[in-house]
CSV table of C-alpha atoms and ligand atoms in Angstrom, one decimal:
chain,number,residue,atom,x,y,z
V,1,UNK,CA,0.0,0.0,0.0
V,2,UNK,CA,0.9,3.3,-0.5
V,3,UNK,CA,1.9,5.7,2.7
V,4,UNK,CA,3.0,9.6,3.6
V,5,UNK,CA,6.0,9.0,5.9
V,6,UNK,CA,7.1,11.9,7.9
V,7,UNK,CA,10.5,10.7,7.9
V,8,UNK,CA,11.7,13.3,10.6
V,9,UNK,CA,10.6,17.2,10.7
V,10,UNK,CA,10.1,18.3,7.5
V,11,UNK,CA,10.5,15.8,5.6
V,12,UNK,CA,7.9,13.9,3.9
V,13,UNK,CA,8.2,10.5,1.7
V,14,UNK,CA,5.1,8.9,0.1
V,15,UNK,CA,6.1,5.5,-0.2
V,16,UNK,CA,4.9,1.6,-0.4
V,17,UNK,CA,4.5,-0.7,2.5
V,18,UNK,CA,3.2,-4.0,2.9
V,19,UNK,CA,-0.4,-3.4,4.1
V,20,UNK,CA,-1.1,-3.9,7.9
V,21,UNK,CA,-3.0,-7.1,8.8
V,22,UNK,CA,-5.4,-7.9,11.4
V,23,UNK,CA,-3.6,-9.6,14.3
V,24,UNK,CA,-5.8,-9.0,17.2
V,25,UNK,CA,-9.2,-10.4,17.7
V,26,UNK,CA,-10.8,-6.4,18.7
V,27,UNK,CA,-9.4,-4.8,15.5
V,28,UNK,CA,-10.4,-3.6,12.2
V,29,UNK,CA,-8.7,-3.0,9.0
V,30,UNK,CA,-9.7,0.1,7.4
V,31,UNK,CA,-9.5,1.1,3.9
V,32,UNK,CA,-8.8,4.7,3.7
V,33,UNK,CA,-11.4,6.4,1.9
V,34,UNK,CA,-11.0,10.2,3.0
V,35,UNK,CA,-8.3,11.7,5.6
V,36,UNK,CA,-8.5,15.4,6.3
V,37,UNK,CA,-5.4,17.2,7.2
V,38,UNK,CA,-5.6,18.8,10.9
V,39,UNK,CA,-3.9,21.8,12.1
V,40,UNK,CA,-1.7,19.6,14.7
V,41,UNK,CA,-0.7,17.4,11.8
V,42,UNK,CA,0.9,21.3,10.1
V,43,UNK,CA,2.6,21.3,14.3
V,44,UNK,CA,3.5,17.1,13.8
V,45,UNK,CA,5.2,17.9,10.1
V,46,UNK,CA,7.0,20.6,11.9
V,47,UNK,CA,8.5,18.5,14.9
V,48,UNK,CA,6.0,20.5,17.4
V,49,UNK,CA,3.8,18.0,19.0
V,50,UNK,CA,3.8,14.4,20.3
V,51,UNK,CA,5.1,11.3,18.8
V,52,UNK,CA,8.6,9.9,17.4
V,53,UNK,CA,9.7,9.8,13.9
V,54,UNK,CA,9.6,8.1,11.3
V,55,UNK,CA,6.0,8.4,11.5
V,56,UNK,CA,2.5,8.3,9.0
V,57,UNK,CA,0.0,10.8,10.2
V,58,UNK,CA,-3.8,11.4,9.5
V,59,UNK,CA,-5.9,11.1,12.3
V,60,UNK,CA,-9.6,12.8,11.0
V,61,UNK,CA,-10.5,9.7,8.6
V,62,UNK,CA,-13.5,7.9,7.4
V,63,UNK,CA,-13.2,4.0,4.9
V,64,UNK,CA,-14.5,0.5,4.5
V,65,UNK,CA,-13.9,-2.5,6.7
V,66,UNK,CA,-11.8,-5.2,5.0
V,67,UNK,CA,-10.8,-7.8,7.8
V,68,UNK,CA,-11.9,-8.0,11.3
V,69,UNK,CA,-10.5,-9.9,14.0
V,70,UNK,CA,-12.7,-12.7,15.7
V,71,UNK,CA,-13.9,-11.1,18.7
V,72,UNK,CA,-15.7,-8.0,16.5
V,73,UNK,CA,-19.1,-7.7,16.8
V,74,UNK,CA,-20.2,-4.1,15.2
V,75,UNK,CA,-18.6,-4.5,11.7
V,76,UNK,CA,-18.2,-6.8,8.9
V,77,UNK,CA,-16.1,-6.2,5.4
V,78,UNK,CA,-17.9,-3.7,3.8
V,79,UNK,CA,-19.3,-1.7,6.6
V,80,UNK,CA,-18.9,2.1,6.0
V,81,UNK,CA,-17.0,4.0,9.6
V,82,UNK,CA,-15.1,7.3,10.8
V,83,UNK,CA,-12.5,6.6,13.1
V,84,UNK,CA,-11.9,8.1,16.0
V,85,UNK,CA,-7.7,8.6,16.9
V,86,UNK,CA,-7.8,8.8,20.4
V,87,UNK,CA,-7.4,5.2,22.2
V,88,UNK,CA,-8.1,4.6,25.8
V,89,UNK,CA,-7.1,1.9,28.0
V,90,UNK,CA,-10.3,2.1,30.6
V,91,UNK,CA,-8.9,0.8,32.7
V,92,UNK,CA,-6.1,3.4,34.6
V,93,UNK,CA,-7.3,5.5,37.4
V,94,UNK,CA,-8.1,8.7,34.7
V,95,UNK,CA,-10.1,6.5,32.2
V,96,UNK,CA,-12.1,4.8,35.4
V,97,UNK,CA,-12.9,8.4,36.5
V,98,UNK,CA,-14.3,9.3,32.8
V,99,UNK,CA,-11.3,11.4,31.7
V,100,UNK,CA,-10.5,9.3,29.1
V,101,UNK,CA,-9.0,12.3,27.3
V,102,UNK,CA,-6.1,11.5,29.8
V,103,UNK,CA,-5.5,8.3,29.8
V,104,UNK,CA,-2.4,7.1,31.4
V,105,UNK,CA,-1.8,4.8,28.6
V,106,UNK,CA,-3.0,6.9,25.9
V,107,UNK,CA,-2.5,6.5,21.9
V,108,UNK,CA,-3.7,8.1,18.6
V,109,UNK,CA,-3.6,6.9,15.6
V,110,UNK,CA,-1.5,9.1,13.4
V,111,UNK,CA,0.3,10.2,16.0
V,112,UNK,CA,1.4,7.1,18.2
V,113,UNK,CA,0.2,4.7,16.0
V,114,UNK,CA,0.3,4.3,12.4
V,115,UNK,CA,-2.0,6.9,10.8
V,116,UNK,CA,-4.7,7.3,8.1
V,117,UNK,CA,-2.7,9.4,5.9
V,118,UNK,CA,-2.4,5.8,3.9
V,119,UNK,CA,-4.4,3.3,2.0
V,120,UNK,CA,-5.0,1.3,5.1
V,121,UNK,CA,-5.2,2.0,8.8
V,122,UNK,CA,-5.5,-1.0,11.8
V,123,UNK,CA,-8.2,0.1,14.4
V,124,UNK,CA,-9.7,-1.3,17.5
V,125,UNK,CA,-13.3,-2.3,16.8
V,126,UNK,CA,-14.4,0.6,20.1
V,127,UNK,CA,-13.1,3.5,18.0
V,128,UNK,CA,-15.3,2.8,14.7
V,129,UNK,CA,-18.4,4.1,14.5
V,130,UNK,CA,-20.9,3.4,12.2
V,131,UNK,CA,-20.9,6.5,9.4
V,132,UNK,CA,-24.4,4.9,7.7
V,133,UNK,CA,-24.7,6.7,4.2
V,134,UNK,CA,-22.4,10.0,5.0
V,135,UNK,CA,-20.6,10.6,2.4
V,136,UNK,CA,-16.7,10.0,3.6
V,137,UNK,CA,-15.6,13.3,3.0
V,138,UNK,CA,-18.6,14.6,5.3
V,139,UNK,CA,-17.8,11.6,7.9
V,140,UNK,CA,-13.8,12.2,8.2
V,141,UNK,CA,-15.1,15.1,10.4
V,142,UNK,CA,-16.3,13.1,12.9
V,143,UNK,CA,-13.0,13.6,14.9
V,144,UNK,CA,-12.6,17.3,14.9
V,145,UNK,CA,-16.4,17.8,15.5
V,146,UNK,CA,-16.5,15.8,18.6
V,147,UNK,CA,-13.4,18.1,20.1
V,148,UNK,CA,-15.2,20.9,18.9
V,149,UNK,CA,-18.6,19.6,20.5
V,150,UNK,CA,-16.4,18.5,23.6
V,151,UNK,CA,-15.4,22.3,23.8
V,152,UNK,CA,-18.8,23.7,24.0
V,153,UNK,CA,-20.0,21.3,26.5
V,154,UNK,CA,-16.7,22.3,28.2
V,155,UNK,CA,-17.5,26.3,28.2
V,156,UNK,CA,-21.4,25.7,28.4
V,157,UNK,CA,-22.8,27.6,26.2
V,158,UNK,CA,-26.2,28.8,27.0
V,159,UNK,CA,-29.6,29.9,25.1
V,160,UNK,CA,-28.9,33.4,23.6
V,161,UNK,CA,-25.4,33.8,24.0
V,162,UNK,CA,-23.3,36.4,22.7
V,163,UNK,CA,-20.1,34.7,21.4
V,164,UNK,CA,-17.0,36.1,20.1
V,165,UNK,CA,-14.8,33.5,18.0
V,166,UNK,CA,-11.0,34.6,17.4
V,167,UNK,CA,-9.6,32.7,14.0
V,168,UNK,CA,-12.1,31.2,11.5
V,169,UNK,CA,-10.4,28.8,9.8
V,170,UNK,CA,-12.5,25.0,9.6
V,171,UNK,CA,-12.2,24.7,13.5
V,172,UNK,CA,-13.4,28.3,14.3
V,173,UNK,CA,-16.2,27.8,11.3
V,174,UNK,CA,-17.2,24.4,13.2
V,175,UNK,CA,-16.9,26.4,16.6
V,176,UNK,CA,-19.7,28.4,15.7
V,177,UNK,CA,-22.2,26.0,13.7
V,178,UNK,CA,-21.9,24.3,16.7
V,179,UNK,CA,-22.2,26.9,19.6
V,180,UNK,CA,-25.7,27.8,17.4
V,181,UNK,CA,-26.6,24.7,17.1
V,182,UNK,CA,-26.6,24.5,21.2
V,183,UNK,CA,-28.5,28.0,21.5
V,184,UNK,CA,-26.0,30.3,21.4
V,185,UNK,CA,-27.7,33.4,18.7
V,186,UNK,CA,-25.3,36.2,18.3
V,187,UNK,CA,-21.2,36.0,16.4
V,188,UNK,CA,-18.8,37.9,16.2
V,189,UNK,CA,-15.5,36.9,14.7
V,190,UNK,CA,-11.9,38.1,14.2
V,191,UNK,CA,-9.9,36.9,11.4
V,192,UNK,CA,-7.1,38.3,9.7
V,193,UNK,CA,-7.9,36.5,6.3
V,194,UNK,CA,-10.2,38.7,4.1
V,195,UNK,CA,-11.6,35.6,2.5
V,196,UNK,CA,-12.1,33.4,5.6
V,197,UNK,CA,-14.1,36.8,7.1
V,198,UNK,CA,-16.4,36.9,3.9
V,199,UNK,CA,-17.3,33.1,4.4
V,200,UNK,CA,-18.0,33.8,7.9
V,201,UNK,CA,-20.4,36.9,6.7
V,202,UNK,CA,-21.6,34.4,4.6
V,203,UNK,CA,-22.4,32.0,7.6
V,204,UNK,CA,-24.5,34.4,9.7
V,205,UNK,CA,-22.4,36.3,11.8
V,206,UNK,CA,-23.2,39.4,13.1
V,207,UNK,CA,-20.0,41.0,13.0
V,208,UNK,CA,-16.9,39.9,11.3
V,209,UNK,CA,-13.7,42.2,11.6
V,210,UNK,CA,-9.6,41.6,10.9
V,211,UNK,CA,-8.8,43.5,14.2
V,212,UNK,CA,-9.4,42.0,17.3
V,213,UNK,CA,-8.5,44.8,19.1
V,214,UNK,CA,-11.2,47.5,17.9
V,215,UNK,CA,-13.6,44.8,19.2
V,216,UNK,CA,-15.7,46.4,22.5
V,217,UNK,CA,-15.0,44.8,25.7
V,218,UNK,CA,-16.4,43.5,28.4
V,219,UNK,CA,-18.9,42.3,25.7
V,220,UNK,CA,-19.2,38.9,25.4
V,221,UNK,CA,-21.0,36.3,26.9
V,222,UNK,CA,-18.5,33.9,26.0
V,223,UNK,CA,-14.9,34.4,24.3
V,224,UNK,CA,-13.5,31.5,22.4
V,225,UNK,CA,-10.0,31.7,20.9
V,226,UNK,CA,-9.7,29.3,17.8
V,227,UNK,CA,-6.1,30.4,17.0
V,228,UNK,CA,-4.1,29.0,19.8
V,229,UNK,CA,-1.9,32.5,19.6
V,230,UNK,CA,-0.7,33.1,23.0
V,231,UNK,CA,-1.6,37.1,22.6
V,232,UNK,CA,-5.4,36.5,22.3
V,233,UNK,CA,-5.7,35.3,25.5
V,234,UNK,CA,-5.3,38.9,27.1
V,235,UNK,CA,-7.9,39.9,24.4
V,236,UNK,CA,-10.7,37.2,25.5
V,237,UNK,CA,-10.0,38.5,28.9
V,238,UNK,CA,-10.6,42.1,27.6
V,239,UNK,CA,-13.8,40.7,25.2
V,240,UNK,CA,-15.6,38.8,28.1
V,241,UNK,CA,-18.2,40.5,29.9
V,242,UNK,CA,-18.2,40.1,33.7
V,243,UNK,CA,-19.3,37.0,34.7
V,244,UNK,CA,-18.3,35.7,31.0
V,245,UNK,CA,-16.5,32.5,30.0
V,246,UNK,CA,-13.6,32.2,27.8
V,247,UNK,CA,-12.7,29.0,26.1
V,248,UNK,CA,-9.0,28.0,25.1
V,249,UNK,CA,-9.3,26.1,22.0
V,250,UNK,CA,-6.8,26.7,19.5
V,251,UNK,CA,-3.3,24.9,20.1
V,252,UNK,CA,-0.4,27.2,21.7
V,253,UNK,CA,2.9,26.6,20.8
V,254,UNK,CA,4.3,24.3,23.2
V,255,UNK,CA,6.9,26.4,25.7
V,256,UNK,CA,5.4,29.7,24.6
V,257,UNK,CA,3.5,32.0,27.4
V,258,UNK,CA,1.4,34.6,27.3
V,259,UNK,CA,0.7,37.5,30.1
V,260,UNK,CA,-2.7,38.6,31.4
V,261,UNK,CA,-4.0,40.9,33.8
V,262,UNK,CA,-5.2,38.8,36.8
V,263,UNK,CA,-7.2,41.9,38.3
V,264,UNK,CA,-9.2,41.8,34.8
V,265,UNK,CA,-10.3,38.2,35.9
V,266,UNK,CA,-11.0,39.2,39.4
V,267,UNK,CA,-12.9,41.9,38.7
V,268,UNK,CA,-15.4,40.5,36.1
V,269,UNK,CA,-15.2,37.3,37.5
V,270,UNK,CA,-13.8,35.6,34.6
V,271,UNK,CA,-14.3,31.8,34.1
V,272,UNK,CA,-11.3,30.1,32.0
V,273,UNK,CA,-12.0,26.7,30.6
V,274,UNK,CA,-9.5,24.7,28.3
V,275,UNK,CA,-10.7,21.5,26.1
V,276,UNK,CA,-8.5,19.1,25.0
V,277,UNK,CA,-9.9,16.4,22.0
V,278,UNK,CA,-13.0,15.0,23.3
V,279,UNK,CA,-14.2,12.4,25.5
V,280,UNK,CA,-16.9,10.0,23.8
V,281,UNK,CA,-18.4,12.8,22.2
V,282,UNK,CA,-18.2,11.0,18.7
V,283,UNK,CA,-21.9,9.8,18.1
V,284,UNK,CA,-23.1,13.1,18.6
V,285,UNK,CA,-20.6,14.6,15.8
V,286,UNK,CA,-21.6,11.8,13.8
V,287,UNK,CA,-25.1,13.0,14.5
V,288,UNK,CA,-25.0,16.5,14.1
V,289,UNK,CA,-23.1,15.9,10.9
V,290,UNK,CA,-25.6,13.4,9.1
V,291,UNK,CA,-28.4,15.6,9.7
V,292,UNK,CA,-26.6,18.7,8.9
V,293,UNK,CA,-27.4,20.5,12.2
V,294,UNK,CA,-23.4,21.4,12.0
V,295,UNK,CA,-22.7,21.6,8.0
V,296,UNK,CA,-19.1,20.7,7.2
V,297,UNK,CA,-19.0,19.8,3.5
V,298,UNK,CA,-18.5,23.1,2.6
V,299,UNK,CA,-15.6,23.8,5.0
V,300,UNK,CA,-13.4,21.5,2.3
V,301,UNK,CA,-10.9,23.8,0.2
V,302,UNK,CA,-8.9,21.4,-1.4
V,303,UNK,CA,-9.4,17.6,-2.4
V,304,UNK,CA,-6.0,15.7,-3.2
V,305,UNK,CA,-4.3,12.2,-3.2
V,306,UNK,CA,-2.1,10.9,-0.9
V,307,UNK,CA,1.6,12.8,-2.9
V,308,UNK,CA,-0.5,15.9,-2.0
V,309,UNK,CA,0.1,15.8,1.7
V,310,UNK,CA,3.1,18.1,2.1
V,311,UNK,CA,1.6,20.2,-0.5
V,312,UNK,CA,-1.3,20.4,1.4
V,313,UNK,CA,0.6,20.9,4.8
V,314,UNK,CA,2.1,24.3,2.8
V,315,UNK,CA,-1.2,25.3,1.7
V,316,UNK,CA,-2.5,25.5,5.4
V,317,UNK,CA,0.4,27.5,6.5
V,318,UNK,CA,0.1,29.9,2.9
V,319,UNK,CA,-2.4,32.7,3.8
V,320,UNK,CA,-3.1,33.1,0.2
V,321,UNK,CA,-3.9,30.1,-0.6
V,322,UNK,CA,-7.2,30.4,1.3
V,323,UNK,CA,-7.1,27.1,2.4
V,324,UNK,CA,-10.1,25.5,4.9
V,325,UNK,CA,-9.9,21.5,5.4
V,326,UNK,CA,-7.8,19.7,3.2
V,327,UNK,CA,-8.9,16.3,2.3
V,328,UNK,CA,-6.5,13.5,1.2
V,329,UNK,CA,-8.3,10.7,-0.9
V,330,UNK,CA,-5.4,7.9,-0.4
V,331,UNK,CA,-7.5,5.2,-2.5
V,332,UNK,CA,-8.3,7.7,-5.4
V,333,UNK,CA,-5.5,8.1,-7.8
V,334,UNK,CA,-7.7,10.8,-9.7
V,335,UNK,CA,-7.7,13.5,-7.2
V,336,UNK,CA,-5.2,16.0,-8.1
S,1,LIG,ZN1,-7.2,17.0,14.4
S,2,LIG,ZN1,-6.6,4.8,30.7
């Protein structure tokens, strides 16, 4: 089978493998039928983030069962899943206390394990779910809706909120489909990218500007930063309204700080929450995918075969190459 290998930071092969086999009677063998590339993949191709080297990422992925090991009861060959990445033990203190987010024995796949970003993945049986008649583009979503629905849970968003959203990219674009579908009715967004601000125009939003700073404070309901820049935390504190929430979404560069104004929190009586991936939240992103409550096929920009990974990778990181989601099609030769 053919297989992106990032053979150490910044440096990507495509090359063949012998295709994994199922060995253990919980698993599943996944043909790869769509793989979107993530923004922590962009941090993984740039030596930023978990996981050893030589690696294959791709951890946002939807395909067709081919083999599955004797003890599998949900799936046969031919059965249609997304994938979730994240692999618990449940059975370490954290999972037994449903954190599973923090497992003590934690994997991923495409990140500790062999990723998607291939024409076959190996999977325990508990992380496929059953995508029905989603199309596999729509389903690969699966994994960053569920963090993103895991988020809003996290920050509680409540009927009528006022939300500001810093970055729009997919994630920030999900954030808010989301939060609306949840009750929130008012967004505000800043974006630097005059394209990623029209599409948010585009999606409702109330207000949509490239400075966050000429933004009013003490404003918002809740703040949610979508960029992971360390700066815009002092802004959400500045956005919030007292008593308002702010939720830390975007991934920071590992080692890099950022300085607030504690008396800010004090006095309005801030609320911080942070949300990393998700924790069982896939069947409802499976849900509010198939039945469109949270639309996602139009967050794809680009639609490419496996060689266009690193392309892909510089498209994300290009500002003017307007890219959104970036979706690798490792069984179909014929996308570009
Ligand atoms: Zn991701
Ligand atoms: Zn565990």
């Amino acid at each position: 089978m053919r297989s992106v290998i990032i053979e150490k930071p910044e440096t990507v092969t495509v090359r063949d493998l012998d295709a994994p086999r199922v060995t253990r009677a919980d698993e599943v063998l996944v043909k790869v039928m769509a793989s979107g590339i993530c923004g922590t993949d962009v941090h993984i191709y740039h030596g930023e983030y978990l996981g050893s080297y030589p690696m294959t990422p791709g951890h946002e992925f939807s395909g067709v069962v081919v083999e599955v090991g004797e003890k599998v009861t949900r799936f046969a060959p031919g059965a249609r899943v997304a994938v979730e990445p994240n692999i618990s033990c449940d059975n370490c203190a954290t999972c037994l206390s449903n954190r599973q987010n923090f497992c003590e024995n934690w994997q991923a796949i495409g990140v500790t394990r062999p990723g998607a970003m291939a024409q076959y993945v190996l999977a325990p049986e508990k992380v496929a779910f059953d995508a029905g008649e989603v199309p596999f583009d729509r389903a690969a979503f699966m994994e960053p809706v569920s963090c993103v629905v895991h988020g809003i849970e996290s920050v509680g968003i409540r009927l009528g909120d006022n939300v500001a959203v810093i970055g729009t990219g997919p994630i920030g674009m999900l954030l808010i489909r989301t939060a609306r579908s949840w009750g929130a009715s008012r967004f505000t967004v800043a974006e630097l990218s005059d394209e990623r601000l029209a599409a948010a125009r585009r999606d409702g939003v109330a207000e949509a500007t490239r400075d966050v700073a000429s933004l009013p404070a003490d404003r918002f309901d809740v703040v949610i930063d979508a960029t992971g820049a360390p700066a815009m935390l002092l802004q959400a504190v500045r956005l919030a309204r007292p008593g308002g929430r702010i939720l830390m979404f975007g991934v920071s560069p590992k080692g890099k700080t950022a300085s607030i104004e504690p008396f800010q929190v004090f006095r309005k009586g801030l609320s911080i929450f942070a949300s990393y991936t998700s924790r069982r939240n896939s069947l409802q992103a499976l849900s509010l995918i198939a039945s469109e409550r949270v639309r996602v096929d139009d967050l794809v920009s680009h639609r490419v075969s496996l060689s266009g990974f690193e392309k892909g990778i510089h498209a994300i990181e290009d500002r003017n190459a307007n890219a959104m989601k970036v979706m690798i099609f490792p069984n179909d030769d014929a996308a570009g």
